[in-house]
XYZ file of C-alpha atoms in Angstrom:
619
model
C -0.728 4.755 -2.095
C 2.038 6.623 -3.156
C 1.802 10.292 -3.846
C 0.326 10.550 -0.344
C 3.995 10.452 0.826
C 4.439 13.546 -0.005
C 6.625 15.997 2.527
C 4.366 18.806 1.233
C 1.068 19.358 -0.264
C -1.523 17.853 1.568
C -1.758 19.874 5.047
C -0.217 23.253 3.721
C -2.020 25.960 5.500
C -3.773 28.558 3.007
C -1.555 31.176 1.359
C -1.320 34.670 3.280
C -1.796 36.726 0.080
C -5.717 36.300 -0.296
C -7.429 39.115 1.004
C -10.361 38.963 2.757
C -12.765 39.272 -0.237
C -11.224 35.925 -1.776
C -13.276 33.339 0.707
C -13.326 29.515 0.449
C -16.183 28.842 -1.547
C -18.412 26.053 -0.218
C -21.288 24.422 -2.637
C -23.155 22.032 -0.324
C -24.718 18.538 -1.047
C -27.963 18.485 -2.303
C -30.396 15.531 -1.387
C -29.396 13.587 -5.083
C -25.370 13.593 -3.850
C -26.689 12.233 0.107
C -28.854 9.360 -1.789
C -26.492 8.517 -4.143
C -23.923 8.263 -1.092
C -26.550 6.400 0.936
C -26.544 3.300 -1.535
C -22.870 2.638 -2.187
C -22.848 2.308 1.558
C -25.917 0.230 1.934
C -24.950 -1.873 -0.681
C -21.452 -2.880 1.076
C -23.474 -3.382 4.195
C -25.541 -5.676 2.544
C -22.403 -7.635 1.250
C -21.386 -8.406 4.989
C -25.153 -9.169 6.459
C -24.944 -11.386 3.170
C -22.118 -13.115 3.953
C -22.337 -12.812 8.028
C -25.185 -14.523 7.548
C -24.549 -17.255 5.252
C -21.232 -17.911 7.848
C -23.375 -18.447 10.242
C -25.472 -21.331 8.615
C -22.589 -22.806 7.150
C -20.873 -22.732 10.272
C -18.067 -20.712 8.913
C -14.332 -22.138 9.828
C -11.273 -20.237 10.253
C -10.034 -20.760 7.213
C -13.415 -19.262 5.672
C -13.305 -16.327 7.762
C -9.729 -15.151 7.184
C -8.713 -16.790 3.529
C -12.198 -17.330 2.262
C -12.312 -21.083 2.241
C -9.315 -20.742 -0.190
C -12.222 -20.943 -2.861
C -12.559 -17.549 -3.878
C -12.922 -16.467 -7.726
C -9.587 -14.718 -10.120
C -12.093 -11.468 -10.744
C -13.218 -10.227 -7.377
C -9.558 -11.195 -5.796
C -7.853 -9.009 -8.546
C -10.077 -6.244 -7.296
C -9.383 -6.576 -3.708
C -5.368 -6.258 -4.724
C -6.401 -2.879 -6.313
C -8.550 -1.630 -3.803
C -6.183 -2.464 -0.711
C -3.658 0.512 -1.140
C -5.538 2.746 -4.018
C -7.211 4.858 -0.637
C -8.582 7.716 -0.940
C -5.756 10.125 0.369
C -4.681 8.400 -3.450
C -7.007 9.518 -5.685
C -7.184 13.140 -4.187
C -3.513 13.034 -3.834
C -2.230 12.241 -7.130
C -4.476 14.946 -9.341
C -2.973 17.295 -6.731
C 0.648 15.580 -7.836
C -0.086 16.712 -11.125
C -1.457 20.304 -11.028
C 1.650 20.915 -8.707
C 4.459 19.676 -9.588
C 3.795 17.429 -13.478
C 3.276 14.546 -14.552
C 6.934 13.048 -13.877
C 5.203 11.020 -11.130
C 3.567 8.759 -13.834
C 6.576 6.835 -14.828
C 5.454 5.052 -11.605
C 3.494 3.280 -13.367
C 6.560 1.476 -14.849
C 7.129 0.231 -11.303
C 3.668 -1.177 -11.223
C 5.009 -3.249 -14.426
C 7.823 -4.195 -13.342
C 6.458 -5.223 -9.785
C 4.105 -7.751 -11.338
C 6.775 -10.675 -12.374
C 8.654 -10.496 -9.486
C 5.476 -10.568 -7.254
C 3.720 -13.262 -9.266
C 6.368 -15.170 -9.954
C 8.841 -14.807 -7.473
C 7.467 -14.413 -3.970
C 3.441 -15.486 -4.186
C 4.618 -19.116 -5.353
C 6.366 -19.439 -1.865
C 3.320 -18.184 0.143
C 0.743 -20.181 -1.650
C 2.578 -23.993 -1.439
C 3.329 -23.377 2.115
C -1.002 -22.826 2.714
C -0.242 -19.985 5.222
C -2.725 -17.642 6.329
C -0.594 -15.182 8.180
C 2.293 -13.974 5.725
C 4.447 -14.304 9.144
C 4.207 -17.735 9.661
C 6.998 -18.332 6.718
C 9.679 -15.651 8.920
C 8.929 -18.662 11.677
C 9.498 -21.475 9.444
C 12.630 -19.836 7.673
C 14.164 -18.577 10.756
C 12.900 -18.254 14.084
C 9.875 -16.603 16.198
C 11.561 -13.804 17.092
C 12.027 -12.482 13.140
C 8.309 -13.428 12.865
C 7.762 -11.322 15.823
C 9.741 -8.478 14.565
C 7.103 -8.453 10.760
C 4.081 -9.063 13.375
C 4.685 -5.872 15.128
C 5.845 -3.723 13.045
C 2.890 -4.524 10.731
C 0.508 -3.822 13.490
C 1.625 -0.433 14.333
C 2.136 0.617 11.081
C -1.197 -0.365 10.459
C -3.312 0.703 13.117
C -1.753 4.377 12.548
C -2.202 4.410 8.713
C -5.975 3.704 8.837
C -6.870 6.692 10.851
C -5.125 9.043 8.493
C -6.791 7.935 5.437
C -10.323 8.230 6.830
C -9.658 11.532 8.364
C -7.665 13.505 5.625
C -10.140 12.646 2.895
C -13.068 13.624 5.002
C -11.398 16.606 6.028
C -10.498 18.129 2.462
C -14.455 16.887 1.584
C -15.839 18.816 4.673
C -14.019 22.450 3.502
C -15.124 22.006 0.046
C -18.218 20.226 0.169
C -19.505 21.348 3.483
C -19.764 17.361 4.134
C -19.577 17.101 8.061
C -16.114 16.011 8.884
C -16.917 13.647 12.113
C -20.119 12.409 10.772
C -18.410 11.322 7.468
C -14.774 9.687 9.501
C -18.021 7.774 12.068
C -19.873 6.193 9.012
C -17.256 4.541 7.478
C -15.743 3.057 10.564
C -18.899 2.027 11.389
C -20.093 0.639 7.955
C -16.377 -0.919 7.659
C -16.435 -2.379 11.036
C -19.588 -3.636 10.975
C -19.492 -5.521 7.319
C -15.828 -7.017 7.775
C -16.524 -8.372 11.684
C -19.635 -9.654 10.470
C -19.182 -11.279 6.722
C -14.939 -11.933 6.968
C -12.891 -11.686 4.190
C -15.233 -12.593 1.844
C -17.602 -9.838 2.434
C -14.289 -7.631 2.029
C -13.017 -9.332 -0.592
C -16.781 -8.546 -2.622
C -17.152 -5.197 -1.054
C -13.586 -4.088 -2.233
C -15.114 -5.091 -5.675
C -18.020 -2.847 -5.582
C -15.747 -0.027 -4.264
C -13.047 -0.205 -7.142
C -16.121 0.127 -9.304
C -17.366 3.089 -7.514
C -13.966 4.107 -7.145
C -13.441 4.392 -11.482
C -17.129 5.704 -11.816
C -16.422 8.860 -10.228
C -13.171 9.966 -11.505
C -13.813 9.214 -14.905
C -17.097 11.072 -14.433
C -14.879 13.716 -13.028
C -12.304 13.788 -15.890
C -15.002 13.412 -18.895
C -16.874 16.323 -17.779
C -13.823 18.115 -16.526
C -11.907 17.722 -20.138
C -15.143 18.677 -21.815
C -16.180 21.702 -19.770
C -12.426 23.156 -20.510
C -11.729 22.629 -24.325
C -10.991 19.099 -24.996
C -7.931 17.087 -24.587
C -6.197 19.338 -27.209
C -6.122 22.311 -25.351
C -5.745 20.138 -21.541
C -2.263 18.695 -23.444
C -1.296 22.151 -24.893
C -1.444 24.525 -21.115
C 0.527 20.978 -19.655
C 3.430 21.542 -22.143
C 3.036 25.513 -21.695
C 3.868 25.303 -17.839
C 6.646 23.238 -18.385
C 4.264 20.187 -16.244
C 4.906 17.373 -19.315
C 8.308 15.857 -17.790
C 8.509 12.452 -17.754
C 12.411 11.715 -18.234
C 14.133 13.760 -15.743
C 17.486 11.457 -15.708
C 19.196 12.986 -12.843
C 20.602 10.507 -10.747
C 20.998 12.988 -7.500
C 19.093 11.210 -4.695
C 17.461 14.188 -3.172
C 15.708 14.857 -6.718
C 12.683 14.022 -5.358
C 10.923 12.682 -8.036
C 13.108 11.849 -11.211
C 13.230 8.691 -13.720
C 14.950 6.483 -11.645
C 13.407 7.466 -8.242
C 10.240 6.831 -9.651
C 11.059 3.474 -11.489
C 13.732 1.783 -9.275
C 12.673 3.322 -6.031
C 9.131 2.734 -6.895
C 9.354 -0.692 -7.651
C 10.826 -1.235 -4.260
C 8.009 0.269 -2.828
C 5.560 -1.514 -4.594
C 7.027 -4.856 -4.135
C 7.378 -4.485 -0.097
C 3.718 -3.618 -0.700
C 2.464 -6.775 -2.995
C 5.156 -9.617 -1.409
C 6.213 -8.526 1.739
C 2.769 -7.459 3.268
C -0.128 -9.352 5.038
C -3.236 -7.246 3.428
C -1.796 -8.746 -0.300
C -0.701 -12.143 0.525
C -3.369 -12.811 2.389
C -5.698 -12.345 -0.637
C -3.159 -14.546 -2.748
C -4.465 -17.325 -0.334
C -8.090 -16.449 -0.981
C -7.981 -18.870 -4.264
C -7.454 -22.330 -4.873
C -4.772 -22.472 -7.260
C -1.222 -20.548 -7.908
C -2.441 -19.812 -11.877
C -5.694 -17.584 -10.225
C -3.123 -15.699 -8.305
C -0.753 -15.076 -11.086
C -4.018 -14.335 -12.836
C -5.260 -12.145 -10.168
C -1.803 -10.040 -9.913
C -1.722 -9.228 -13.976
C -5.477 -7.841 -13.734
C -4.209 -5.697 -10.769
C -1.232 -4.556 -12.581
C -3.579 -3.356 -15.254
C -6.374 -1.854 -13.158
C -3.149 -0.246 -11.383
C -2.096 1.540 -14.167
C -5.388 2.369 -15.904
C -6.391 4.059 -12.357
C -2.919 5.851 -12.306
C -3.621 7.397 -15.482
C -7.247 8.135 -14.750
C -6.160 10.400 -11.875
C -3.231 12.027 -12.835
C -4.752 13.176 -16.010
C -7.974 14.587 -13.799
C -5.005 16.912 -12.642
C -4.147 18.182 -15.715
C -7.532 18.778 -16.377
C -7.446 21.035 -13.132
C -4.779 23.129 -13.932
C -6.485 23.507 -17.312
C -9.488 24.560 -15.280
C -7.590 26.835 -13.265
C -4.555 28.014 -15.058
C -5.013 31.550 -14.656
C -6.135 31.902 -10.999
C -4.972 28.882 -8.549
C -7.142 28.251 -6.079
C -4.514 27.793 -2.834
C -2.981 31.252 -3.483
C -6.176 32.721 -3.786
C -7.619 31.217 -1.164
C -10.547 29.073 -2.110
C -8.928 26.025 -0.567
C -6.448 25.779 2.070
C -4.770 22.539 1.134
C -3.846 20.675 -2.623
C -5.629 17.908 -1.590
C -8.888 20.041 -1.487
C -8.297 21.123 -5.114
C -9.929 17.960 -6.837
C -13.319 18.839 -4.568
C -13.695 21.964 -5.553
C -13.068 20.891 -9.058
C -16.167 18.703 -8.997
C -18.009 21.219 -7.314
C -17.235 23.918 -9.697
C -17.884 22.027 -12.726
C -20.187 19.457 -11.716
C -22.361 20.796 -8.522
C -25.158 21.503 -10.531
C -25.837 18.241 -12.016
C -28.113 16.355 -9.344
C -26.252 13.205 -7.931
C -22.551 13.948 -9.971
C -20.954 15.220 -6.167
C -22.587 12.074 -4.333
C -20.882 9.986 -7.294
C -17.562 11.472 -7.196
C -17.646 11.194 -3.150
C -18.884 7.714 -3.077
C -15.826 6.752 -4.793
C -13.888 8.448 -2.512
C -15.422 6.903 0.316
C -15.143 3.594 -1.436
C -11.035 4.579 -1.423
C -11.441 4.744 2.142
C -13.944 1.481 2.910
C -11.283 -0.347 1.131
C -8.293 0.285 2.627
C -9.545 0.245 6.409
C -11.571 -3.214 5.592
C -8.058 -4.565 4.118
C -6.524 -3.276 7.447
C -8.862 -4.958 9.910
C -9.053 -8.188 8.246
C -5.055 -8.174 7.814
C -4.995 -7.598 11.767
C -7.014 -10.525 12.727
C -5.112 -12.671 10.731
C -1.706 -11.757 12.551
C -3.496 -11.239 15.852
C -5.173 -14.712 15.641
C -2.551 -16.688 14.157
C 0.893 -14.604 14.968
C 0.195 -13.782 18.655
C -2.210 -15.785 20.138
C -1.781 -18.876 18.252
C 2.018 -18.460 17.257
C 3.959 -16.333 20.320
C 1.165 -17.007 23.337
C 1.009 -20.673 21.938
C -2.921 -20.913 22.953
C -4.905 -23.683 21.908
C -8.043 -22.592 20.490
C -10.602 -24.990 18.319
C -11.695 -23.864 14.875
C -14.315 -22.441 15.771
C -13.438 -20.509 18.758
C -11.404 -19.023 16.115
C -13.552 -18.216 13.861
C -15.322 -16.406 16.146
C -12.506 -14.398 17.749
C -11.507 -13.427 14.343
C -14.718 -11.027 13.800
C -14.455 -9.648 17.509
C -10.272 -8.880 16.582
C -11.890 -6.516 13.651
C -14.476 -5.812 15.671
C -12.040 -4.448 18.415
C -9.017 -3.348 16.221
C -11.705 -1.316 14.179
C -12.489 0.895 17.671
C -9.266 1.167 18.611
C -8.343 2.684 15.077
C -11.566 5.137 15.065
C -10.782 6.746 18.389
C -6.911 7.443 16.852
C -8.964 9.307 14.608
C -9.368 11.467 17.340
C -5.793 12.024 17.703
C -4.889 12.512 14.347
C -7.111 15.399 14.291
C -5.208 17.361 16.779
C -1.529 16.668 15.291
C -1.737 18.524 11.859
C 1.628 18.802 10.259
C 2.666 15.387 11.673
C 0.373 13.234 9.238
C 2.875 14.041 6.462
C 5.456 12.093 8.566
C 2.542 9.028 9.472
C 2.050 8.757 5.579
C 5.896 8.544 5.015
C 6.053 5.185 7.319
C 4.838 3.211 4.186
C 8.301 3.502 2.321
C 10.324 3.633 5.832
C 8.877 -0.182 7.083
C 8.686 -1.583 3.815
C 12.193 -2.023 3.246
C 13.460 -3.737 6.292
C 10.197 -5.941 5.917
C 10.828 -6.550 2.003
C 14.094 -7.164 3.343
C 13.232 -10.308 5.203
C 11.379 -12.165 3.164
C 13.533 -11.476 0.214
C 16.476 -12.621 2.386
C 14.642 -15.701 3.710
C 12.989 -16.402 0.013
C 16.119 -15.768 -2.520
C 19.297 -16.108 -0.017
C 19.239 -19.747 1.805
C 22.547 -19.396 3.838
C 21.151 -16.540 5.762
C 20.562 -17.609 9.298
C 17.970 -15.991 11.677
C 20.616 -13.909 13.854
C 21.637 -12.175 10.654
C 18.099 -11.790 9.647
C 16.937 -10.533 13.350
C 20.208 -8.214 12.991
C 19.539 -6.884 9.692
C 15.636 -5.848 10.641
C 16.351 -4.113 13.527
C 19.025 -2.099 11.881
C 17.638 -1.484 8.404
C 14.415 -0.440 10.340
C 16.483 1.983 12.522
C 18.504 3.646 9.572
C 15.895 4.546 7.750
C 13.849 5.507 10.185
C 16.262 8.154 11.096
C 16.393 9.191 7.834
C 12.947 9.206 7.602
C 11.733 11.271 10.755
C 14.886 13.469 10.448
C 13.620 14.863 6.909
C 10.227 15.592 8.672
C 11.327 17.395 11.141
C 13.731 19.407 8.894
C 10.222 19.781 6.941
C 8.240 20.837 9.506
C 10.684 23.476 10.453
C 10.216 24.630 7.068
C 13.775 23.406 5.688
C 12.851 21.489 3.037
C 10.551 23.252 0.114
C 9.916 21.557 -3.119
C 9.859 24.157 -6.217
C 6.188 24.135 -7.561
C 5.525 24.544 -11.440
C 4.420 27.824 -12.536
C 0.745 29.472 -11.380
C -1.528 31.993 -11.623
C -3.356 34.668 -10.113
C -4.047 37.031 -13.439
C -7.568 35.848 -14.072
C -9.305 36.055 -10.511
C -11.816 38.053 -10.061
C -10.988 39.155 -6.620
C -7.540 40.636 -5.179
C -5.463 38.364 -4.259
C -2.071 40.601 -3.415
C 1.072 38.760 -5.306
C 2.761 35.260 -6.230
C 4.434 33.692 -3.385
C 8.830 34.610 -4.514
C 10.089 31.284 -6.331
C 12.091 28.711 -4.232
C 15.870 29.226 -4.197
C 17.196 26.632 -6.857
C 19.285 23.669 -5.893
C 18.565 21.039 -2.964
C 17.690 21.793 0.854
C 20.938 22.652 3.037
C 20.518 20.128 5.448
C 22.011 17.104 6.241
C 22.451 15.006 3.041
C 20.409 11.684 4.505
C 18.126 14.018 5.437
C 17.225 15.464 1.823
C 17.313 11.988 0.178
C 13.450 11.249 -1.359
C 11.292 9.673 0.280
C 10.729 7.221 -3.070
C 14.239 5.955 -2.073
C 13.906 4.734 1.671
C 12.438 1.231 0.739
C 15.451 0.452 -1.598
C 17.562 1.890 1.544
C 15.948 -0.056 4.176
C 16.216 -3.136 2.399
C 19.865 -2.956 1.296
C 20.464 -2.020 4.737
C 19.163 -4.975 6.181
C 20.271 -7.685 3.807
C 24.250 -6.124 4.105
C 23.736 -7.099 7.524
C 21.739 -9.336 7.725
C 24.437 -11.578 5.173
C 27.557 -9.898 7.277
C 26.546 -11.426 10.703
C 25.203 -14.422 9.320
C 28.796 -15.004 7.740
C 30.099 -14.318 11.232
C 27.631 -16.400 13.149
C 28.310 -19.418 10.586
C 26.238 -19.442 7.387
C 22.911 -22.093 7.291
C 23.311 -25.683 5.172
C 20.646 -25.272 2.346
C 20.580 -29.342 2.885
C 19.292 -29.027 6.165
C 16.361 -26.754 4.923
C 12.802 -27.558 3.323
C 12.901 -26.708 -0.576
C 9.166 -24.922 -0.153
C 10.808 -22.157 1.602
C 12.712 -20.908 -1.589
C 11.720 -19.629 -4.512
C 11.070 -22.025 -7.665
C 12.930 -18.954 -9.314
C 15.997 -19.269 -7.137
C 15.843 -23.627 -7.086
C 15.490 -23.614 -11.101
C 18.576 -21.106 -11.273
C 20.656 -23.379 -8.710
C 19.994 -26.522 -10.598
C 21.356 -25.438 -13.472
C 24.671 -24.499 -12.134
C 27.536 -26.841 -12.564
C 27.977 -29.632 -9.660
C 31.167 -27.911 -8.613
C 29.560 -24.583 -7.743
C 26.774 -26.496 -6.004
C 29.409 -28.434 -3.635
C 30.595 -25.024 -2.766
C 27.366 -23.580 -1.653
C 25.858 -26.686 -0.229
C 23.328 -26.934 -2.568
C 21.529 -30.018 -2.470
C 19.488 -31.033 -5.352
C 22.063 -32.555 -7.716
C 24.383 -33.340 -4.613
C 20.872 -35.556 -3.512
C 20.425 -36.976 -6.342
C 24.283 -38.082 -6.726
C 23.957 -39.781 -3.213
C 20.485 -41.373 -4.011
C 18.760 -39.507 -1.429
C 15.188 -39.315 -1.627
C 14.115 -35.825 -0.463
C 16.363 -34.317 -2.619
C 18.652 -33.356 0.180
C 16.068 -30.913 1.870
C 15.426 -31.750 5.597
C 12.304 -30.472 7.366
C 13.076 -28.092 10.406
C 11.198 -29.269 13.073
C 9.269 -26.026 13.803
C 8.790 -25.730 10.133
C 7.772 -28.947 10.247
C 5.289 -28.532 13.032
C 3.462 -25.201 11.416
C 3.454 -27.229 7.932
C 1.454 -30.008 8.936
C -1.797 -28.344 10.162
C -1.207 -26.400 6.576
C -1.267 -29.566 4.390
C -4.300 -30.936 6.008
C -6.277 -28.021 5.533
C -5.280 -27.887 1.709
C -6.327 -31.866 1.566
C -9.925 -30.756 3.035
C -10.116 -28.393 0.277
């Protein structure tokens, strides 16, 4: 997910220094690449008539349709964490990442690391006592409907404009490379993603995703075995990445507008990738998928891993590119008119001629994409189903009725999604801004649950407060550095490439960028890897200032479940004094002999709770 937030790369128009006798050079599919294709989609169709089917005789209950019954295995779970956000727009963007601008960019995987604890331990404990099914239902129980309202939407939106953009972008950079038809290739995996999530539920994505990940590995490590092989070895790969200055991995400046450094990629990235993992329907919603809280924790350490390994699998495919192409780049001379066309013509080039290698390294891409728009429509029946209709529009709707609106919500967000498609097509330069949402909503969102998880006293007009705010701030921030962007104010210095080996003219190199930082407004040239972090200090500062204003909330009054075990075994320990101070209840309970431990049950919480505990009993 995350080097597709790029301000630059992935829509720059072609250079103007190719002359006409440079031409993009397109090597079409042959019939081995269109079978090969063919069967990683008929095989996740399969998975949903599978599962559709099996529903259907088993009479298939809510619960089974959104959270799998609550029975599903560690394995396939793990997989569906990994395949949610690693889209395809990811594993063409971060080889791009690379041959650009170095490897710097991998010390993200540090924030994959350090994301894991504080997800697994932390946050998912919370969610998985309380037996949701929407991650929203806990803003309800913690503060009021409104904040749950506030997640709900934003969610949505953000949602429902991501998915389009990571379908079309991929099959756009395919279609000028491979000569793959752009429109036929964005219709057949809504279609195939629509049809096997409405029909088999989350279980049929939970099993696809599997498959995909799979398919997902097999074709970039076919891509970077071949790739390393065809150009020397890893020796000489290694030796032109410390020539061109792209092995930098401990850039320690502290400047915000560095826009990828050390700390941007560590701190800010863990941010990021926490708002993504706790604070975000498509993961938690898979932490409900299994019975108990060990699978999860499980489940979250075999995504950390796959995480990384995948990291590392693409980024060094994009070493392997500029070792490929070191002495004529492709973008100035013309072959391709955007970076994230650079790893397709890579596989082209060096493996077009082996039958069925192309189908194998698109089918993985395509797997990038099934993945993340299946995670996406199964995410949005959840909050549709149980956040709006059930929750705000308080409609009473038997099991089974909502079972069965909870394939048509796919069914209909999945159309509504596809004809964006359309719309994405016509606005170019503005996808870089869409993409850049990710890091702009997370923060305000992390910044609830956090607040409603870790800080007790926080009452829901501070947290309401704080949302809106945070979400405005950065958002500003956000959309303001686009537009400076798209007016061509903000350039990002390249490492060095060349044009001294191609075998057409190609005029000269491009002048170097001016050193320093962009002379706009400061906010404004702050990276993008630092708006979660932003957003959410933004909204807890206010979110705690009018809370203190409004009068703090008694911890005694609250229900225990709604904090973390990390936070409760932390406030235990302090001394009694400190706890009189706060209001915390547990040894204050204990000294007054009261049997709930001083934690009172708000009635709405209360309300939610109970239909939660008897479906856990069932099970």
């Amino acid at each position: 997910m995350s080097s597709q937030l790029r301000w630059d790369g992935a829509l720059e128009a072609a250079a103007p220094f190719a002359d006409e006798e440079c031409k993009p050079q397109i090597s079409y599919f042959q019939w081995p690449d269109y079978v090969v294709l063919a069967l990683m989609l008929l095989v996740s169709t399969g998975i949903g008539i599978f599962y559709g089917i099996k529903d259907r005789r088993q009479k298939a209950s809510t619960d089974d349709i959104l959270v799998g019954g609550r029975k599903m295995a560690t394995f396939p779970m793990a997989m569906s964490l990994l395949a949610s956000f690693m889209s395809a727009v990811t594993l063409l963007g971060n080889p791009a990442e690379m041959y650009n601008y170095g490897t710097q960019f991998v010390m993200v995987g540090i924030a994959y690391i350090i994301t894991t604890p504080i997800t697994a331990y932390v946050f998912m404990p919370v969610y998985h006592r309380l037996g949701l099914t929407s991650a929203y239902e806990y803003l309800e129980m913690r503060f009021n409907k409104w904040v749950r309202l506030i997640g709900c939407v934003i969610f949505t939106l953000h949602m429902i404009t991501y998915m389009p953009i990571v379908v079309y972008a991929p099959a756009l950079a395919l279609n000028q490379v491979t000569g793959l038809n752009t429109w036929a290739a964005v219709s057949i995996i809504f279609v195939v993603c629509i049809f096997y999530t409405s029909l088999g539920g989350i279980k049929a994505v939970i099993w696809t995703d599997t498959f995909q990940v799979l398919m997902m590995f097999a074709g970039m490590m076919a891509v970077v075995f071949k790739g390393t092989a065809d150009v020397g070895g890893f020796d000489f790969v290694w030796q032109k990445t410390e020539e061109s200055g792209r092995a930098e991995f401990f850039n320690m400046n502290f400047d915000p507008r560095e826009r990828h450094s050390f700390w941007a990629m560590t701190v800010g990235g863990s941010f990021l990738w926490v708002s993504t993992y706790a604070a975000n329907q498509a993961q938690i919603q898979r932490f409900l998928t299994v019975r108990t809280e060990k699978q999860a924790v499980r489940a979250i350490w075999i995504n950390c891993f796959g995480l990384v390994a995948l990291l590392l699998v693409c980024c060094w495919g994009g070493l392997v590119m500029y070792a490929y192409y070191f002495e004529c780049d492709p973008l100035i001379s013309g072959k391709v008119k955007a970076s994230d066309q650079l790893l397709p013509l890579f596989v082209m080039d060096t493996m077009g001629s082996l039958p069925g290698m192309p189908g194998l390294f698109t089918a993985g891409i395509f797997s990038g994409a099934l993945s993340t728009v299946s995670t996406g429509l199964s995410a949005l029946a959840a909050i549709t189903l149980k956040d709006f209709l059930v929750g705000a529009f308080k409609m009473e709707l038997k099991d089974s009725r909502q079972a069965s609106l909870a394939k048509w919500i796919s069914l209909v967000y999945g159309i509504i999604c596809f004809g964006i498609v359309f719309l994405v097509a016509q606005i170019g330069g503005v996808l870089q801004a869409a993409l850049s949402v990710h890091g702009m909503v997370g923060g305000p969102i992390l910044g609830l649950f956090s607040l409603g998880i870790l800080i007790p006293w926080v009452n829901w007009k501070g947290a309401f407060t704080g949302g809106i705010v945070g979400l405005i701030f950065v958002g500003w921030m956000g959309f303001g550095a686009q537009i400076e962007a798209a007016l061509g104010h903000v350039n990002f210095p390249k490492k060095p490439l060349s044009i001294a080996g191609c075998n057409c003219t190609v005029g000269e190199l491009p002048p170097p960028f001016p050193p320093g930082y962009p002379d706009i407004f400061p906010l404004y040239a702050v990276s993008y890897m630092w708006y979660t972090p932003i957003g959410w200090f933004v909204t807890t500062l206010i979110a705690i200032a009018v809370s203190w204003v409004t009068k703090f909330n008694d911890p005694r009054e609250m229900d225990k479940r709604l904090f973390s075990p990390v936070l409760i075994a932390i406030m235990d320990k302090l001394p009694l004094s400190w706890q009189e101070k706060v209001n915390w209840p547990s040894k204050l309970a204990k000294k007054e002999g009261r049997e709930n431990d001083g934690f009172e049950f708000q009635a709405e919480s209360d309300k939610v709770q109970n239909s939660q505990d008897e479906r856990t009993h069932k099970l």
